[in-house]
Coordinates of C-alpha atoms and ligand atoms in Angstrom, one line a residue:
X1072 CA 226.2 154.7 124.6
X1073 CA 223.2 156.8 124.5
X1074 CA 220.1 154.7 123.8
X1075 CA 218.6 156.4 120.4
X1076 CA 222.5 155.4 118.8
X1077 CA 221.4 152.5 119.5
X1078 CA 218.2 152.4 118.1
X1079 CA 220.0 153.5 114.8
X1080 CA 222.3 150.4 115.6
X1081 CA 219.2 148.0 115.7
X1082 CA 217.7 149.4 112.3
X1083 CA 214.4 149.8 113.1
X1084 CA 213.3 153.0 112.5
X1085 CA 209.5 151.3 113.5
X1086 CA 210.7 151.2 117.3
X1087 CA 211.7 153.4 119.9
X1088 CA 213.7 152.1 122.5
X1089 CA 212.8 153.3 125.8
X1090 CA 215.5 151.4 127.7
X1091 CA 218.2 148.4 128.3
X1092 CA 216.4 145.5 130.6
X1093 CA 219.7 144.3 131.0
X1094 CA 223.0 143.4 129.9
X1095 CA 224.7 139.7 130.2
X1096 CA 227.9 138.6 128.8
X1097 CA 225.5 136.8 126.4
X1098 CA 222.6 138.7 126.1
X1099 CA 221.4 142.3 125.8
X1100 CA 217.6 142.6 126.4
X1101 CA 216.3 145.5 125.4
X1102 CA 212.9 147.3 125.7
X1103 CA 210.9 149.2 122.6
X1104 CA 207.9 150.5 121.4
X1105 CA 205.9 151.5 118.3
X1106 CA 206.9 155.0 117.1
X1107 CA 203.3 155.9 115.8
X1108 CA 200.7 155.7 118.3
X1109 CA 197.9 154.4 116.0
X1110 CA 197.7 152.0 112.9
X1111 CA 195.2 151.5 110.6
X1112 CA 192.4 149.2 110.8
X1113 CA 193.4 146.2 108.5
X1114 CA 189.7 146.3 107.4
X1115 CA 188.6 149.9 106.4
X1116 CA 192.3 150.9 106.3
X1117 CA 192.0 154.3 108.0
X1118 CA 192.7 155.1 111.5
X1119 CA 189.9 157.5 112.0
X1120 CA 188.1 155.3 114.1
X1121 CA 190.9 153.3 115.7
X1122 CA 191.7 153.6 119.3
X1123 CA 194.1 151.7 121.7
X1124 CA 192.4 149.1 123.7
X1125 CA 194.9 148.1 126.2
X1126 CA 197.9 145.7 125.9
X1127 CA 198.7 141.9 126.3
X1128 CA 201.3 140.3 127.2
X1129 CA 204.9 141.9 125.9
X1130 CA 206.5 139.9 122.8
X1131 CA 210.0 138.5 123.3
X1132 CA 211.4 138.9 119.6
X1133 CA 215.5 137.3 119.3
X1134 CA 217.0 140.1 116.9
X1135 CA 220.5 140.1 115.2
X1136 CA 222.9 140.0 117.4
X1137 CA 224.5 143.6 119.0
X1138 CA 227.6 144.1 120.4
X1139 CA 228.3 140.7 119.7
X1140 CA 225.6 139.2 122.3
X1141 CA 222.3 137.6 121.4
X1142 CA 219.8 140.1 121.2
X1143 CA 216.1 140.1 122.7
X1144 CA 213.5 142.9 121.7
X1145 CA 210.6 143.3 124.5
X1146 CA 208.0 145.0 122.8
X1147 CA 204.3 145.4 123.4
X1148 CA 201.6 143.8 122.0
X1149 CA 199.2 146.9 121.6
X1150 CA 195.2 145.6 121.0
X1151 CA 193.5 148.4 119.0
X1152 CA 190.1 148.4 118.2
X1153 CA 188.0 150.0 115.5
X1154 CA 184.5 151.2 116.5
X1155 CA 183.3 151.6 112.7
X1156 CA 184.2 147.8 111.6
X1157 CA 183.7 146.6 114.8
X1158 CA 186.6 144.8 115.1
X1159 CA 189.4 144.7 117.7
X1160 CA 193.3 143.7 116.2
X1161 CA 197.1 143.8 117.7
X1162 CA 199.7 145.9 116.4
X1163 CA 201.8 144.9 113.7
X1164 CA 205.3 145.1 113.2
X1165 CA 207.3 145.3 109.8
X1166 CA 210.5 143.5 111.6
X1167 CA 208.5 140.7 112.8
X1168 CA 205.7 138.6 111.3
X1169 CA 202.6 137.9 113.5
X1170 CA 202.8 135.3 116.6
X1171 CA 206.5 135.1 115.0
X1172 CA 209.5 134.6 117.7
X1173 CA 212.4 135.8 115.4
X1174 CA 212.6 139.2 113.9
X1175 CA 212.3 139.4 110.0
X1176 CA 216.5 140.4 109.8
X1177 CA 217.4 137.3 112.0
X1178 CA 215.9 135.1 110.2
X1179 CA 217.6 136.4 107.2
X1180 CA 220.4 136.6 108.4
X1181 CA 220.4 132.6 109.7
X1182 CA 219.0 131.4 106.3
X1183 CA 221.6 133.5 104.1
X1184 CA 224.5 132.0 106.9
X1185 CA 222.7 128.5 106.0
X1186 CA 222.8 129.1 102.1
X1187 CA 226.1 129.7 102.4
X1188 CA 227.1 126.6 104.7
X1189 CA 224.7 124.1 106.5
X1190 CA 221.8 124.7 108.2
X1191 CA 224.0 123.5 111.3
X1192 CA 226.3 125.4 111.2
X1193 CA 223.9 128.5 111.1
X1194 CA 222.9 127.2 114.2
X1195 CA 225.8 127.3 116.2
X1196 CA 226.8 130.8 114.3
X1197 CA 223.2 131.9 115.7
X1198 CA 223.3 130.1 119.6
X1199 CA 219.8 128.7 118.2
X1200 CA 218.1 125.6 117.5
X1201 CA 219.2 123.6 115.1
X1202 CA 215.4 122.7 114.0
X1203 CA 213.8 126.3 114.3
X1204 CA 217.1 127.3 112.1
X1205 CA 216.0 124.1 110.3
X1206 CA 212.6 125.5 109.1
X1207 CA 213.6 129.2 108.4
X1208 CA 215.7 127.6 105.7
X1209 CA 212.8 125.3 104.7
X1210 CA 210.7 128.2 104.7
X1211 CA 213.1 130.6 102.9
X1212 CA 213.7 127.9 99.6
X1213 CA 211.3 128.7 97.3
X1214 CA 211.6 131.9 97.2
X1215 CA 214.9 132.0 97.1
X1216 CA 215.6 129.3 94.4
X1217 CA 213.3 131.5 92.1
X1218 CA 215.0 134.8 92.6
X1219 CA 218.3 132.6 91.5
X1220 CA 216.2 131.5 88.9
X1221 CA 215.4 134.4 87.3
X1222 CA 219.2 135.8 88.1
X1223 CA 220.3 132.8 86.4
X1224 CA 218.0 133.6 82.9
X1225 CA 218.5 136.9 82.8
X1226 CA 222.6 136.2 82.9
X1227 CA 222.1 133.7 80.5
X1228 CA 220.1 136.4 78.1
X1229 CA 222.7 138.6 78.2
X1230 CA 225.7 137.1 78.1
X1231 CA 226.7 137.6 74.6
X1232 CA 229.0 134.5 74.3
X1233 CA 226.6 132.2 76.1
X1234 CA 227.7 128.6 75.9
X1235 CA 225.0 125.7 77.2
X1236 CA 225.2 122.9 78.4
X1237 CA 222.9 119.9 78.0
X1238 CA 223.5 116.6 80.0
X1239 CA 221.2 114.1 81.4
X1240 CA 221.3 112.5 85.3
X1241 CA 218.7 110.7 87.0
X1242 CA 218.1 110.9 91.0
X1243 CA 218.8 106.9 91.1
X1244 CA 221.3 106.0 88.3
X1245 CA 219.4 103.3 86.1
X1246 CA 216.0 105.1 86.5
X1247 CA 214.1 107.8 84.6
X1248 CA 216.5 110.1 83.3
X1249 CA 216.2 114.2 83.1
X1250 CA 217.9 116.5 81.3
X1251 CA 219.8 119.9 82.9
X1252 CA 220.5 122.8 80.9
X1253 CA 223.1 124.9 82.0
X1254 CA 224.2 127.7 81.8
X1255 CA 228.3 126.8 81.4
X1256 CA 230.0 130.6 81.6
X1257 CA 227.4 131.4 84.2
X1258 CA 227.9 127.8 86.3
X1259 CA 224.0 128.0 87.0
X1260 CA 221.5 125.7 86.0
X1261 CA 218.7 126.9 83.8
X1262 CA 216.0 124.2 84.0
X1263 CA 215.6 120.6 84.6
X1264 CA 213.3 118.6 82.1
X1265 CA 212.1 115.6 82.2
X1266 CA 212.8 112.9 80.1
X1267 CA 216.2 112.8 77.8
X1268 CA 214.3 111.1 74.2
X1269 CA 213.7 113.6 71.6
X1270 CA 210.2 114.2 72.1
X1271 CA 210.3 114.9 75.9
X1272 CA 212.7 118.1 74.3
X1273 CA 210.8 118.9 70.9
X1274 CA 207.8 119.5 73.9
X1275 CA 209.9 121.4 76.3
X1276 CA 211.3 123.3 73.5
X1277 CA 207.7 124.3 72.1
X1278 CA 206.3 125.4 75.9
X1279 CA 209.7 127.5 76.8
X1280 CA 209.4 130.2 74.7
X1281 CA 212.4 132.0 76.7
X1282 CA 214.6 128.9 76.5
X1283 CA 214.4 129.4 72.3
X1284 CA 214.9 132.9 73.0
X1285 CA 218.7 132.3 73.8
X1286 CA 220.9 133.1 71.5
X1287 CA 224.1 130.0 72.5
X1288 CA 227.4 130.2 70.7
X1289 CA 227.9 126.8 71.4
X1290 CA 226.1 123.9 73.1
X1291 CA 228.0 121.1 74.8
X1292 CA 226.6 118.1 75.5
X1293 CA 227.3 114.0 75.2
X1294 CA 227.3 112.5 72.1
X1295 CA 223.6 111.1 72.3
X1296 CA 222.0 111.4 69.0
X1297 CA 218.3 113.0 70.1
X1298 CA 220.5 115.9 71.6
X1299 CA 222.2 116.9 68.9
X1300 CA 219.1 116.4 66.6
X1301 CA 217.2 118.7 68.8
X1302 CA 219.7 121.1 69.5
X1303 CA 220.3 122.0 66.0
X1304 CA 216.9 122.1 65.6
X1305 CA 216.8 124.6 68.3
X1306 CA 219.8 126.5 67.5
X1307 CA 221.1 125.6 63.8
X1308 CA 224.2 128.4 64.3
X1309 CA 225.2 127.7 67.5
X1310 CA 228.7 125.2 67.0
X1311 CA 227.7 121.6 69.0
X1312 CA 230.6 120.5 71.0
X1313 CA 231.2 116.7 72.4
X1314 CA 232.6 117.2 75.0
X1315 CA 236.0 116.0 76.4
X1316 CA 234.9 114.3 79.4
X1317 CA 232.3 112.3 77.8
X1318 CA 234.3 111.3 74.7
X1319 CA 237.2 110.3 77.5
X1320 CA 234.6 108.2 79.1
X1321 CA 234.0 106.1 76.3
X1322 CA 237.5 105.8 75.1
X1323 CA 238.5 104.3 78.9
X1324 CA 235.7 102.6 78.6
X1325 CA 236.4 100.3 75.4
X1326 CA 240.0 100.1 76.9
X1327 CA 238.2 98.2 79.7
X1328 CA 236.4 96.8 77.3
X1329 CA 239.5 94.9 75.2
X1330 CA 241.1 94.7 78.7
X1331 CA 238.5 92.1 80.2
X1332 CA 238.5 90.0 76.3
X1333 CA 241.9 90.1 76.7
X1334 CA 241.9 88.9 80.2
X1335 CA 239.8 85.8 79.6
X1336 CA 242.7 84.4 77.3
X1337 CA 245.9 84.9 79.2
X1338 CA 246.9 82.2 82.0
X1339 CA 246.0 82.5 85.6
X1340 CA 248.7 84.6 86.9
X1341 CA 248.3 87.0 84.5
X1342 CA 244.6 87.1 84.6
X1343 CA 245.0 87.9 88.4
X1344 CA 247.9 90.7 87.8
X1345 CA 246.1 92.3 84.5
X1346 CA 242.5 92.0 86.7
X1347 CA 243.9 93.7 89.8
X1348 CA 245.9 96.6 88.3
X1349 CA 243.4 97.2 85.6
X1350 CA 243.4 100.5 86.7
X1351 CA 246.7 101.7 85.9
X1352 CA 245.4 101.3 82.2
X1353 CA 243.2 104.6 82.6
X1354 CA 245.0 107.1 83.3
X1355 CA 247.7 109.4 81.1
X1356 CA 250.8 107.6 81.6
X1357 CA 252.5 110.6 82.4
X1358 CA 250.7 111.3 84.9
X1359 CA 251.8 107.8 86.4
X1360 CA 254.7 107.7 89.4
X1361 CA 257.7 105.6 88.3
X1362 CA 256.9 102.4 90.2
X1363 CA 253.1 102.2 88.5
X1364 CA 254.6 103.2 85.0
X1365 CA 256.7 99.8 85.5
X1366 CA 253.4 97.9 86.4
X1367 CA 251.8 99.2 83.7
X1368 CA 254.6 98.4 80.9
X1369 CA 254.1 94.7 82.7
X1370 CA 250.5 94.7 81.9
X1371 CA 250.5 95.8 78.6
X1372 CA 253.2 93.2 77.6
X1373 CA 250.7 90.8 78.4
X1374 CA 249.0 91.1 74.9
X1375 CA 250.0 93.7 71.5
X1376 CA 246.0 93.9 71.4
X1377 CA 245.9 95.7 74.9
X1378 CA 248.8 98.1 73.8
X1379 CA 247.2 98.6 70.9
X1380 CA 244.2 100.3 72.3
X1381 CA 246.1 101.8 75.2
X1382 CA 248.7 103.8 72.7
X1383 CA 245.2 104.5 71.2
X1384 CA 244.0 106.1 74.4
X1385 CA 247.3 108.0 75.1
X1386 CA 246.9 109.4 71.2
X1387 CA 243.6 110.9 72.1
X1388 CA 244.7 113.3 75.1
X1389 CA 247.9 113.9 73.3
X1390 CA 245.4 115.1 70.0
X1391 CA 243.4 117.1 72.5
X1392 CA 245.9 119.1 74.8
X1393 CA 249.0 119.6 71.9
X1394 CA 247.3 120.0 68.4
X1395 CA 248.1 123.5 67.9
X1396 CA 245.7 124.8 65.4
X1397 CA 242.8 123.5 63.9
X1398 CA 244.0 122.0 60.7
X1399 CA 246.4 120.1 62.8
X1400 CA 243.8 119.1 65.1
X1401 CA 241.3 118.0 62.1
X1402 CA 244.0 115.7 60.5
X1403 CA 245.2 114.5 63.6
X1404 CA 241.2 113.5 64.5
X1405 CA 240.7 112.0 61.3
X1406 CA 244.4 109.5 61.8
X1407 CA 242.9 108.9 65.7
X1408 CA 239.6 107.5 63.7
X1409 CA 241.8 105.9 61.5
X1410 CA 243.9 104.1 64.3
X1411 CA 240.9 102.8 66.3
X1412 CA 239.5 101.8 63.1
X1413 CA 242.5 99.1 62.8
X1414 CA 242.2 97.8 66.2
X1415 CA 240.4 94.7 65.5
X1416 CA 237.8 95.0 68.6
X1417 CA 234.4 96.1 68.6
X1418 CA 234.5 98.2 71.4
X1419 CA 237.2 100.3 69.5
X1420 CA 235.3 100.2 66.5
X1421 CA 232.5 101.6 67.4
X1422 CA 234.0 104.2 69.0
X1423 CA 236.3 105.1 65.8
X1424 CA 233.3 104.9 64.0
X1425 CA 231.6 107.3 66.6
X1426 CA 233.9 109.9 64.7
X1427 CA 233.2 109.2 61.4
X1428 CA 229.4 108.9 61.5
X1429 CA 229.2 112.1 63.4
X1430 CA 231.2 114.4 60.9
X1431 CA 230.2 117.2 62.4
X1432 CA 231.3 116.0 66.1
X1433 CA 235.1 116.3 66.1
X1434 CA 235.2 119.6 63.8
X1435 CA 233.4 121.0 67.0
X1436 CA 235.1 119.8 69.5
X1437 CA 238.4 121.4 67.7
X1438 CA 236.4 124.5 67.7
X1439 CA 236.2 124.6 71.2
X1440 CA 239.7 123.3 71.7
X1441 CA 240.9 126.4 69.1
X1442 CA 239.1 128.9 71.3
X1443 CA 240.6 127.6 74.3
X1444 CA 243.8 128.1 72.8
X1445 CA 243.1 131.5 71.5
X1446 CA 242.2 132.5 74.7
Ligands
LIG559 ZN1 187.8 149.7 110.5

């Protein structure tokens, strides 16, 4: 292949390849130089008074890879000097920064390959080290996190049926906690703030400008009070949404509840069988195989209490996958509140009573469930 193809190969309309130092069944080496024969002087900018002043030792750059072989640039390291500054510099190139060993397309190359899967893997993908891949990556972060940033704002402005999300984590469950916004159509995360009370967001709220910008059709989030306070102080139109998973979570979770009162009454035997198959109570029972749907009836004829709340359970998923409108799903909300309400437990009762504190709560989740349906 005649050599200036492949300089077009290469991509670097900077260099002019003069020649092919040689060619493994791993490696091509290949030897280049500047196309210009001057460059300005970085302090008076001109080149008037710029003139080469020799060379030092040729660079070895790694480049992306050609012909499916690691490839190594040998260029020169041209000294120029500038008599009116006074100053004596080296040449530099756009494809690689100074004293740099990589050219600029190889390292993008490795940290998009590393974005994408591990920094590792990159590595072997690459034939380089692990740590030098290691620190591209490193390096690359910040600026790529805010360009995803920014992509990730300027979706969530102009989406027109934007729906957020607001949930908080914390790095070490049980210690401060922090609030995510999301962006839920989008799957990106918008910000991270700290704190989850109501004036950590009343204060984020007042120095995000852009965040009250948004324009949400609906917001999903837990059922924590200072959310839904400060979202509808945010966004009074957009339709507040409990979402499923949460509300799930706290139905399971006061079945457990009755299960371990429950527990403490029956005799040893049972305490054992009920304590190590407590499990079995969580799921939908249709989702169960035959031989843990037998188990199950077993454990739940242990005590009319523990069916109670299970069949209480079952009635929630069965309200949210098969209501099939949303006057259905409003009444069959309001007999589900009803139901827990005569379970006599006060982990059930505070749940039913969840429902009917919250008015507002279930008609939006039947929103959401409506337009799912719809859709
Ligand atoms: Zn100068």
């Amino acid at each position: 292949m005649p050599i200036r193809y492949i300089n077009e190969l290469l991509g670097l309309p900077e260099l002019q390849l003069h020649s092919v130092v040689s060619i493994h069944e791993t490696e091509v080496h290949l030897e280049a130089s500047p196309v210009a024969y001057k460059q300005a002087c970085p302090l008076c900018h001109s080149e008037e008074a710029v003139k080469r002043d020799g060379r030092n030792t040729p660079r070895k750059i790694r480049h992306v890879r050609i012909f499916g072989k690691k490839c190594f640039l040998h260029i020169p390291s041209v000294r120029l000097a500038c008599s009116r500054c006074n100053i004596g510099f080296v040449w530099s190139y756009s494809c690689v920064g100074s004293k740099e060993r990589y050219s600029r397309a190889f390292r993008l190359q490795t940290v998009n390959q590393a974005l994408v899967s591990t920094a590792a893997h990159s590595a072997r993908m690459q034939e380089a080290p692990a740590s030098t891949v290691q620190r591209m990556h490193q390096e690359a972060l910040p600026a790529e996190s805010e360009r995803l940033l920014q992509q990730a704002w300027h979706q969530a402005k102009e989406q027109t049926d934007l729906v957020l999300g607001i949930d908080d984590f914390a790095i070490k469950k049980g210690h401060t906690y922090n609030t995510g916004i999301h962006d839920l159509r989008g799957e990106t995360m918008l910000d991270l703030l700290l704190g989850r009370k109501l004036d950590a967001l009343r204060t984020y709220a007042e120095q995000h400008s852009e965040f009250l910008n948004l324009n949400p059709k609906a917001v999903v989030m837990d059922l924590a009070q200072a959310y839904h306070t400060w979202i509808s102080e945010c966004f009074p139109k957009a339709i507040r949404i409990a979402d499923r998973f949460h509300v799930h979570g706290y139905v399971i979770e006061s079945v457990q509840a009755v299960r371990k009162s429950v527990q403490s009454t029956l005799s040893p035997r049972a305490k054992g069988i009920l304590k190590s198959h407590h499990r079995l109570l969580n799921p939908p029972a249709d989702s169960l195989p035959e031989k843990s749907r037998t188990q199950l009836d077993q454990l739940l004829a242990f005590s009319p209490l523990l069916r109670e709340v299970w069949e209480w359970k079952e009635s929630f998923s069965r309200w949210y996958d098969y209501s099939p409108s949303f006057d259905v799903a409003r009444l069959g909300f309001i007999r589900w509140c009803q139901q827990g309400k005569g379970i006599e437990h006060e982990a059930v009762q505070n749940d039913a009573e969840l429902g009917r504190g919250n008015r507002e709560l279930p008609s939006l989740s039947l929103d959401e469930c409506d337009s799912r349906r719809t859709a």
